[in-house]
CSV table of C-alpha atoms in Angstrom, one decimal:
chain,number,residue,atom,x,y,z
F,182,MET,CA,-58.6,-63.8,-6.5
F,183,ASP,CA,-61.7,-61.1,-6.3
F,184,ASP,CA,-61.8,-59.9,-3.3
F,185,GLU,CA,-65.9,-58.3,-1.3
F,186,LYS,CA,-64.6,-57.3,2.0
F,187,GLN,CA,-66.1,-54.4,3.3
F,188,THR,CA,-65.5,-52.0,6.2
F,189,LYS,CA,-66.8,-48.2,7.0
F,190,VAL,CA,-63.4,-47.3,8.5
F,191,GLY,CA,-62.0,-45.2,4.9
F,192,ASP,CA,-60.7,-42.1,2.9
F,193,SER,CA,-62.0,-39.5,0.8
F,194,HIS,CA,-59.2,-39.7,-1.7
F,195,LEU,CA,-59.3,-43.8,-1.7
F,196,LYS,CA,-62.7,-44.8,-1.9
F,197,PRO,CA,-63.7,-47.3,-3.1
F,198,SER,CA,-65.9,-47.3,-6.6
F,199,VAL,CA,-69.5,-47.0,-5.8
F,200,ASN,CA,-70.4,-49.5,-8.0
F,201,ARG,CA,-68.0,-52.4,-9.5
F,202,PHE,CA,-71.0,-54.3,-10.6
F,203,GLU,CA,-70.7,-51.5,-14.3
F,204,GLU,CA,-70.9,-51.7,-16.8
F,205,ASN,CA,-66.5,-51.2,-18.5
F,206,HIS,CA,-65.6,-51.1,-14.6
F,207,PHE,CA,-62.3,-50.8,-15.2
F,208,ASP,CA,-61.1,-54.0,-13.2
F,209,HIS,CA,-62.8,-56.1,-14.7
F,210,ILE,CA,-60.5,-57.8,-16.7
F,211,SER,CA,-62.0,-57.5,-19.9
F,212,GLN,CA,-60.7,-53.7,-19.3
F,213,TRP,CA,-57.0,-54.4,-18.8
F,214,TYR,CA,-56.8,-57.6,-20.2
F,215,GLU,CA,-55.6,-56.4,-23.8
F,216,ARG,CA,-52.9,-53.4,-22.2
F,217,ILE,CA,-51.1,-57.1,-20.1
F,218,THR,CA,-51.8,-60.1,-22.3
F,219,ASP,CA,-47.8,-59.5,-21.7
F,220,HIS,CA,-47.3,-59.9,-18.2
F,221,THR,CA,-50.7,-62.2,-16.9
F,222,PHE,CA,-52.8,-65.4,-18.6
F,223,LYS,CA,-54.0,-66.4,-21.8
F,224,THR,CA,-57.4,-65.5,-21.5
F,225,TYR,CA,-60.4,-66.0,-23.4
F,226,PHE,CA,-63.7,-63.9,-23.2
F,227,ILE,CA,-67.8,-65.6,-24.0
F,228,ASP,CA,-70.9,-62.8,-24.2
F,229,LEU,CA,-72.7,-64.6,-21.2
F,230,SER,CA,-76.5,-63.8,-22.4
F,231,GLU,CA,-79.0,-62.1,-19.7
F,232,LEU,CA,-81.3,-65.4,-20.7
F,233,GLN,CA,-77.8,-67.8,-19.8
F,234,ALA,CA,-76.9,-65.5,-16.5
F,235,ILE,CA,-81.1,-65.8,-15.8
F,236,SER,CA,-80.6,-69.5,-15.9
F,237,ILE,CA,-77.9,-69.4,-13.8
F,238,MET,CA,-79.8,-67.2,-10.6
F,239,LYS,CA,-83.4,-69.4,-11.3
F,240,TYR,CA,-81.1,-72.8,-10.8
F,241,ARG,CA,-78.7,-71.1,-7.9
F,242,ASP,CA,-81.7,-70.6,-6.4
F,243,LYS,CA,-83.2,-73.7,-6.4
F,244,CYS,CA,-80.9,-75.6,-4.9
F,245,ARG,CA,-80.6,-72.3,-2.1
F,246,GLU,CA,-84.7,-73.2,-1.8
F,247,ILE,CA,-84.0,-77.5,-1.4
F,248,ALA,CA,-81.1,-76.7,0.6
F,249,THR,CA,-83.2,-74.6,3.6
F,250,LEU,CA,-86.5,-77.4,3.1
F,251,LEU,CA,-84.2,-79.7,4.2
F,252,ARG,CA,-83.0,-77.1,7.4
F,253,PHE,CA,-86.8,-77.7,8.3
F,254,ILE,CA,-86.6,-81.2,7.9
F,255,ASP,CA,-86.7,-83.5,11.3
F,256,LYS,CA,-82.6,-85.2,10.8
F,257,GLU,CA,-84.9,-88.7,11.7
F,258,ASN,CA,-88.0,-88.0,9.6
F,259,THR,CA,-85.4,-90.3,6.7
F,260,GLU,CA,-87.9,-90.3,4.9
F,261,GLU,CA,-89.7,-86.3,4.0
F,262,ARG,CA,-85.3,-85.3,4.0
F,263,GLU,CA,-85.3,-88.1,1.0
F,264,LYS,CA,-88.6,-86.6,-1.0
F,265,VAL,CA,-86.7,-83.6,-1.0
F,266,MET,CA,-83.2,-84.2,-2.1
F,267,LYS,CA,-84.6,-86.3,-4.7
F,268,PHE,CA,-85.8,-82.9,-6.5
F,269,GLU,CA,-83.7,-81.7,-9.3
F,270,PRO,CA,-82.6,-77.9,-9.7
F,271,ARG,CA,-82.4,-78.3,-13.2
F,272,ASP,CA,-86.6,-79.4,-13.4
F,273,SER,CA,-87.7,-75.3,-12.4
F,274,LEU,CA,-85.5,-74.6,-15.6
F,275,SER,CA,-88.3,-73.5,-18.5
F,276,LEU,CA,-86.8,-75.3,-21.7
F,277,GLU,CA,-85.5,-72.2,-23.5
F,278,GLN,CA,-83.5,-71.9,-20.3
F,279,LYS,CA,-81.8,-75.2,-20.6
F,280,ASP,CA,-81.2,-74.7,-24.6
F,281,SER,CA,-79.9,-71.5,-23.3
F,282,LEU,CA,-77.1,-73.4,-20.4
F,283,GLU,CA,-76.9,-76.2,-23.4
F,284,ALA,CA,-75.1,-73.4,-25.7
F,285,LEU,CA,-73.5,-72.0,-22.9
F,286,ARG,CA,-71.4,-75.4,-22.5
F,287,VAL,CA,-70.9,-75.3,-25.6
F,288,SER,CA,-69.5,-72.2,-26.4
F,289,ILE,CA,-66.7,-72.7,-23.1
F,290,ASP,CA,-65.9,-76.5,-24.8
F,291,ASN,CA,-65.3,-74.3,-28.4
F,292,VAL,CA,-62.7,-71.8,-26.3
F,293,LEU,CA,-61.9,-74.8,-24.7
F,294,GLU,CA,-60.6,-77.1,-28.2
F,295,THR,CA,-58.6,-73.8,-29.1
F,296,ILE,CA,-56.1,-74.1,-26.0
F,297,PRO,CA,-52.8,-76.1,-26.1
F,298,GLU,CA,-52.5,-79.5,-25.5
F,299,LYS,CA,-55.7,-79.6,-23.4
F,300,ARG,CA,-54.3,-78.2,-20.4
F,301,GLY,CA,-57.7,-76.9,-19.5
F,302,ALA,CA,-58.5,-73.8,-18.2
F,303,MET,CA,-61.1,-72.0,-15.0
F,304,VAL,CA,-63.7,-70.1,-15.3
F,305,ARG,CA,-65.1,-67.2,-13.4
F,306,LEU,CA,-67.1,-64.2,-14.4
F,307,SER,CA,-65.8,-60.8,-15.3
F,308,THR,CA,-66.1,-59.6,-12.0
F,309,ARG,CA,-65.5,-63.3,-9.7
F,310,SER,CA,-64.9,-66.9,-9.7
F,311,PRO,CA,-67.5,-70.0,-8.4
F,312,LYS,CA,-64.2,-70.5,-5.8
F,313,ASP,CA,-67.3,-71.5,-4.1
F,314,ALA,CA,-68.7,-73.6,-5.6
F,315,ALA,CA,-64.9,-76.0,-5.6
F,316,LEU,CA,-64.6,-75.5,-2.1
F,317,ALA,CA,-67.7,-77.9,-2.2
F,318,SER,CA,-67.3,-80.3,-4.2
F,319,THR,CA,-65.9,-84.0,-4.0
F,320,LYS,CA,-63.7,-83.2,-6.3
F,321,VAL,CA,-61.3,-81.5,-4.2
F,322,LYS,CA,-61.6,-83.5,-1.3
F,323,GLU,CA,-60.0,-85.8,-3.3
F,324,ILE,CA,-57.0,-83.6,-4.5
F,325,LEU,CA,-56.5,-82.9,-0.9
F,326,LYS,CA,-56.2,-86.2,0.2
F,327,LYS,CA,-53.5,-86.5,-2.7
F,328,GLU,CA,-52.0,-82.9,-1.7
F,329,LEU,CA,-51.6,-84.6,1.9
F,330,GLU,CA,-50.4,-88.0,1.0
F,331,ALA,CA,-47.7,-86.6,-0.8
F,332,ARG,CA,-46.6,-84.5,2.0
F,333,PRO,CA,-45.9,-87.6,4.8
F,334,HIS,CA,-44.8,-86.3,8.3
F,335,ALA,CA,-44.0,-88.7,11.3
F,336,ASP,CA,-44.9,-86.1,13.9
F,337,THR,CA,-48.4,-84.8,12.5
F,338,GLY,CA,-48.2,-82.5,15.5
F,339,SER,CA,-45.9,-81.0,14.3
F,340,ALA,CA,-45.5,-77.0,13.2
F,341,GLU,CA,-44.1,-79.2,9.9
F,342,CYS,CA,-46.6,-80.5,8.9
F,343,TYR,CA,-48.9,-78.0,10.1
F,344,THR,CA,-47.2,-76.0,7.4
F,345,ASP,CA,-47.2,-78.7,4.6
F,346,ASP,CA,-50.7,-79.1,5.6
F,347,SER,CA,-51.6,-75.5,5.4
F,348,ILE,CA,-49.8,-75.9,1.5
F,349,ALA,CA,-51.7,-78.1,0.5
F,350,TYR,CA,-55.2,-77.1,0.7
F,351,TRP,CA,-54.0,-74.2,-1.0
F,352,ARG,CA,-53.2,-75.7,-3.8
F,353,SER,CA,-55.3,-78.4,-3.3
F,354,VAL,CA,-58.3,-75.6,-3.9
F,355,SER,CA,-56.9,-73.8,-6.5
F,356,LYS,CA,-56.4,-77.5,-8.6
F,357,ALA,CA,-60.6,-77.6,-7.6
F,358,ASN,CA,-60.6,-75.4,-9.9
F,359,HIS,CA,-59.3,-76.4,-13.2
F,360,ILE,CA,-61.8,-77.4,-15.4
F,361,ILE,CA,-61.4,-79.7,-18.7
F,362,SER,CA,-65.0,-79.8,-20.3
F,363,GLY,CA,-67.9,-77.2,-20.5
F,364,ALA,CA,-70.1,-79.3,-19.1
F,365,GLU,CA,-67.5,-79.0,-15.7
F,366,ALA,CA,-67.1,-75.6,-15.6
F,367,LEU,CA,-70.8,-74.8,-15.8
F,368,GLU,CA,-70.9,-77.4,-12.5
F,369,LEU,CA,-69.3,-74.6,-10.5
F,370,LEU,CA,-71.3,-71.5,-12.1
F,371,LEU,CA,-74.5,-73.5,-12.2
F,372,HIS,CA,-73.5,-74.2,-7.5
F,373,SER,CA,-72.1,-71.1,-6.1
F,374,ASN,CA,-73.6,-68.3,-4.3
F,375,ARG,CA,-71.1,-66.2,-5.8
F,376,VAL,CA,-72.2,-66.6,-9.2
F,377,SER,CA,-75.8,-65.9,-8.2
F,378,ASP,CA,-75.3,-63.4,-6.8
F,379,ASP,CA,-72.9,-61.0,-8.8
F,380,ILE,CA,-76.0,-62.3,-12.2
F,381,ARG,CA,-78.1,-60.5,-9.8
F,382,TRP,CA,-76.1,-57.7,-9.1
F,383,THR,CA,-75.5,-57.3,-11.9
F,384,GLN,CA,-78.9,-57.0,-13.3
F,385,MET,CA,-79.8,-54.5,-10.4
F,386,HIS,CA,-77.0,-51.9,-11.3
F,387,LEU,CA,-77.4,-52.4,-15.8
F,388,LYS,CA,-80.2,-50.5,-17.8
F,389,LYS,CA,-78.5,-52.7,-20.5
F,390,TRP,CA,-77.5,-56.0,-20.5
F,391,SER,CA,-73.5,-57.0,-20.1
F,392,MET,CA,-71.3,-59.4,-18.4
F,393,GLN,CA,-69.1,-62.5,-19.2
F,394,LEU,CA,-68.0,-65.1,-19.3
F,395,VAL,CA,-63.5,-65.9,-18.5
F,396,VAL,CA,-62.1,-68.4,-19.1
F,397,ARG,CA,-58.4,-67.9,-18.4
F,398,GLU,CA,-56.1,-71.5,-19.8
F,399,TRP,CA,-54.4,-73.7,-16.5
F,400,GLU,CA,-51.5,-73.4,-16.0
F,401,GLU,CA,-49.7,-75.1,-12.9
F,402,ILE,CA,-48.7,-72.1,-10.5
F,403,GLU,CA,-47.9,-72.3,-6.5
F,404,PRO,CA,-51.3,-70.9,-5.2
F,405,GLU,CA,-49.4,-70.1,-2.2
F,406,LEU,CA,-46.9,-67.6,-3.8
F,407,GLU,CA,-49.7,-65.1,-4.5
F,408,LEU,CA,-49.3,-61.5,-3.6
F,409,ARG,CA,-51.2,-58.2,-3.4
F,410,ALA,CA,-49.8,-54.6,-3.8
F,411,PHE,CA,-51.8,-51.6,-3.3
F,412,ILE,CA,-50.5,-49.0,-5.5
F,413,THR,CA,-51.8,-45.5,-4.0
F,414,LYS,CA,-52.3,-42.6,-6.3
F,415,GLY,CA,-49.4,-45.0,-8.4
F,416,LYS,CA,-47.2,-45.1,-6.4
F,417,LEU,CA,-46.1,-48.6,-4.8
F,418,THR,CA,-46.6,-48.1,-1.2
F,419,CYS,CA,-46.6,-51.9,0.2
F,420,PHE,CA,-48.0,-55.4,-0.3
F,421,THR,CA,-48.4,-58.3,1.1
F,422,GLN,CA,-48.3,-62.4,1.0
F,423,TYR,CA,-52.2,-62.9,-0.4
F,424,HIS,CA,-52.8,-66.3,2.1
F,425,ARG,CA,-52.3,-64.1,5.4
F,426,ASN,CA,-52.8,-67.7,7.5
F,427,CYS,CA,-49.8,-70.0,5.5
F,428,PHE,CA,-46.6,-69.9,6.5
F,429,VAL,CA,-44.5,-69.7,2.5
F,430,PRO,CA,-40.6,-70.8,4.2
F,431,SER,CA,-39.7,-70.6,0.5
F,432,LEU,CA,-41.1,-67.3,0.1
F,433,TRP,CA,-39.7,-66.0,3.5
F,434,GLU,CA,-36.3,-67.5,2.2
F,435,HIS,CA,-36.2,-65.7,-1.1
F,436,ARG,CA,-38.0,-62.2,0.3
F,437,GLU,CA,-35.6,-59.6,-1.5
F,438,GLN,CA,-35.7,-61.8,-5.1
F,439,VAL,CA,-39.8,-61.1,-4.5
F,440,LYS,CA,-38.7,-57.5,-3.2
F,441,LYS,CA,-37.1,-57.0,-6.5
F,442,LEU,CA,-39.7,-58.7,-8.7
F,443,VAL,CA,-42.5,-57.0,-7.4
F,444,ILE,CA,-40.9,-53.9,-7.9
F,445,ASP,CA,-39.5,-53.9,-11.6
F,446,GLU,CA,-42.9,-56.4,-12.6
F,447,PHE,CA,-44.8,-53.1,-11.5
F,448,GLU,CA,-42.7,-50.2,-13.1
F,449,LYS,CA,-43.1,-52.3,-16.5
F,450,VAL,CA,-47.2,-53.1,-16.0
F,451,HIS,CA,-48.2,-49.3,-14.7
F,452,PRO,CA,-47.5,-46.7,-17.1
F,453,LEU,CA,-49.6,-49.8,-19.6
F,454,VAL,CA,-53.0,-49.2,-17.6
F,455,VAL,CA,-52.6,-46.0,-15.4
F,456,ASP,CA,-55.1,-44.3,-17.4
F,457,MET,CA,-57.6,-46.5,-16.6
F,458,ILE,CA,-57.8,-46.6,-13.4
F,459,PRO,CA,-59.6,-43.7,-11.4
F,460,ASP,CA,-57.0,-41.5,-9.3
F,461,GLN,CA,-54.3,-44.2,-10.1
F,462,SER,CA,-55.2,-45.7,-6.9
F,463,TYR,CA,-55.8,-49.9,-7.4
F,464,THR,CA,-54.3,-53.5,-6.1
F,465,LEU,CA,-52.1,-55.7,-7.7
F,466,ASP,CA,-52.0,-59.6,-7.1
F,467,PHE,CA,-49.2,-61.1,-8.6
F,468,VAL,CA,-47.9,-65.1,-8.4
F,469,LEU,CA,-44.3,-65.5,-8.4
F,470,ASN,CA,-42.9,-69.4,-10.4
F,471,LYS,CA,-41.8,-71.9,-8.9
F,472,ASP,CA,-37.6,-70.2,-8.8
F,473,PHE,CA,-38.6,-66.8,-7.9
F,474,THR,CA,-36.8,-66.0,-11.4
F,475,SER,CA,-40.2,-64.6,-12.9
F,476,ILE,CA,-43.9,-63.2,-11.7
F,477,ARG,CA,-47.2,-62.4,-13.2
F,478,VAL,CA,-50.1,-60.6,-13.2
F,479,VAL,CA,-53.6,-63.2,-11.6
F,480,GLU,CA,-55.8,-59.9,-10.9
F,481,ILE,CA,-56.5,-56.0,-10.7
F,482,ASN,CA,-59.1,-55.0,-8.4
F,483,ASP,CA,-60.1,-52.1,-6.8
F,484,PRO,CA,-58.2,-50.5,-3.8
F,485,PRO,CA,-59.0,-50.8,-0.5
F,486,PRO,CA,-61.7,-51.5,1.3
F,487,THR,CA,-62.9,-53.1,-1.4
F,488,ALA,CA,-60.0,-55.3,-1.9
F,489,GLY,CA,-59.7,-58.1,0.9
F,490,THR,CA,-55.8,-56.1,2.8
F,491,SER,CA,-54.0,-59.2,4.3
F,492,LEU,CA,-51.2,-58.6,6.4
F,493,PHE,CA,-52.1,-55.7,6.6
F,494,LEU,CA,-55.1,-54.6,8.8
F,495,TRP,CA,-57.5,-52.2,7.6
F,496,ASP,CA,-58.8,-51.7,10.8
F,497,SER,CA,-55.5,-50.2,12.4
F,498,GLU,CA,-54.8,-46.2,11.4
F,499,GLU,CA,-51.3,-47.7,11.0
F,500,ASP,CA,-51.4,-50.1,8.4
F,501,ARG,CA,-54.3,-47.3,6.2
F,502,ASN,CA,-51.4,-44.8,6.4
F,503,ILE,CA,-49.2,-47.7,4.9
F,504,ILE,CA,-51.7,-47.9,2.1
F,505,TRP,CA,-52.4,-44.4,1.7
F,506,GLY,CA,-48.5,-44.1,2.0
F,507,LYS,CA,-48.8,-41.6,4.5
F,508,THR,CA,-45.3,-42.5,5.9
F,509,ASN,CA,-41.9,-42.2,5.6
F,510,GLU,CA,-41.5,-42.1,1.7
F,511,GLN,CA,-38.2,-43.5,2.5
F,512,ILE,CA,-39.8,-47.3,3.1
F,513,PHE,CA,-41.6,-48.0,0.4
F,514,PRO,CA,-42.7,-50.2,-0.5
F,515,VAL,CA,-44.0,-51.2,3.1
F,516,VAL,CA,-43.3,-55.4,2.6
F,517,ARG,CA,-45.1,-58.1,5.1
F,518,LEU,CA,-44.6,-61.5,5.1
F,519,LEU,CA,-44.9,-64.9,7.1
F,520,ASP,CA,-41.4,-64.8,8.8
F,521,ARG,CA,-43.0,-68.7,11.1
F,522,PRO,CA,-45.3,-70.5,10.9
F,523,TYR,CA,-49.2,-69.6,12.2
F,524,PRO,CA,-50.5,-71.4,14.5
F,525,TRP,CA,-52.6,-74.4,13.9
F,526,ALA,CA,-55.4,-73.8,15.6
F,527,LEU,CA,-55.6,-70.0,14.2
F,528,GLN,CA,-56.3,-70.7,11.5
F,529,GLU,CA,-59.3,-69.2,10.0
F,530,ASP,CA,-59.1,-69.4,6.3
F,531,ILE,CA,-59.4,-72.7,5.5
F,532,HIS,CA,-62.9,-74.1,5.4
F,533,PRO,CA,-63.6,-75.9,8.0
F,534,PRO,CA,-65.3,-79.2,6.5
F,535,LEU,CA,-61.7,-79.2,4.4
F,536,LYS,CA,-59.8,-78.2,7.4
F,537,GLN,CA,-61.9,-81.3,9.6
F,538,LEU,CA,-61.0,-83.8,6.9
F,539,ILE,CA,-57.4,-82.6,7.8
F,540,GLU,CA,-57.2,-83.6,10.7
F,541,GLU,CA,-59.4,-86.8,10.1
F,542,ILE,CA,-56.4,-87.6,7.8
F,543,ARG,CA,-53.6,-86.4,9.4
F,544,GLY,CA,-54.9,-88.6,12.4
F,545,ARG,CA,-55.2,-86.2,14.9
F,546,ALA,CA,-59.1,-85.7,15.2
F,547,ALA,CA,-62.7,-88.5,15.3
F,548,PRO,CA,-64.0,-88.8,12.2
F,549,PRO,CA,-67.3,-87.0,12.6
F,550,GLU,CA,-70.9,-89.4,12.6
F,551,SER,CA,-72.2,-90.3,9.1
F,552,LYS,CA,-74.9,-88.0,8.0
F,553,SER,CA,-77.4,-88.6,5.4
F,554,GLU,CA,-77.9,-85.8,4.6
F,555,ARG,CA,-73.6,-86.6,2.6
F,556,SER,CA,-74.9,-85.2,-1.0
F,557,LEU,CA,-76.2,-82.3,0.6
F,558,CYS,CA,-73.4,-80.2,-0.9
F,559,LEU,CA,-74.6,-80.1,-4.0
F,560,VAL,CA,-77.7,-78.4,-3.4
F,561,CYS,CA,-77.2,-76.5,-0.2
């Protein structure tokens, strides 16, 4: 998990890092992974050369340029639009840049070959993941259709159906990040604004180039069982479910066991990383197994406001005080989990095109008119 939420509200003792793109920043996986290998997912690192990074960024810039051109061409001017859509972003790269990307593909494939049972992985930069590219892919739509088909409902307007739809969505987004080849990984990296933007920011803030590609062994998880915990000055002050608008009945039912698992895991992990974290203030992302018998660390991140706060509202002084540990110590850690279905009409965290697809599959809305630029998702 990764966040970029920012806010002007803050407190001096919990100020986020001035530059999370700085070399060796504590929330980079390479900084904390070796300390907690027994508590997280098997991870591999590939040094990303500056040439490879620039090539990714240049490819993505061309994609954006094509998308911008299409927005300025009248939709009825199909001939002109077709000309633009024939542009191949890879043609904007030099031979050296193309070769560098091919070398990156091979490096990723070499790592994937070492993963047991060829079960694949997920890839990301040391800073953020290319989840925006996964959201815009054809793959996520195909997975979402299967997930919804596996959850049939006679009453598609029921709270139970909407709850299943939300869970199906988050599982689909997670699975869309699953790659089994270097080519698949490269496709995500090349079509991600997050990746391109992080490369650009890293170039701006580092005197000497340093960035890694992170390859994490794939394991089937239930993303709706992800949690985010807040640690302030070494104290676990509170935690929340990660997906704030996704009601998970089993999570609520097992809330006491969940609390125990989080506290126990925090007490094991915190001593292993505390010396590398300024002011001992950070966030810990966890994921539970479906039987609620174990828990693992997904990521370590900056404290709020850099990290999002899910069911705790950063704009609320009361909630900020809870995160900062400024309330009655007897209630720590404060736990926030949804205890009832979240209104579908208020659901804002689901990618709008995928929400529309859910509505269509469930028969709750008429399909939109066909658009000639359907393949735009490859470049926009």
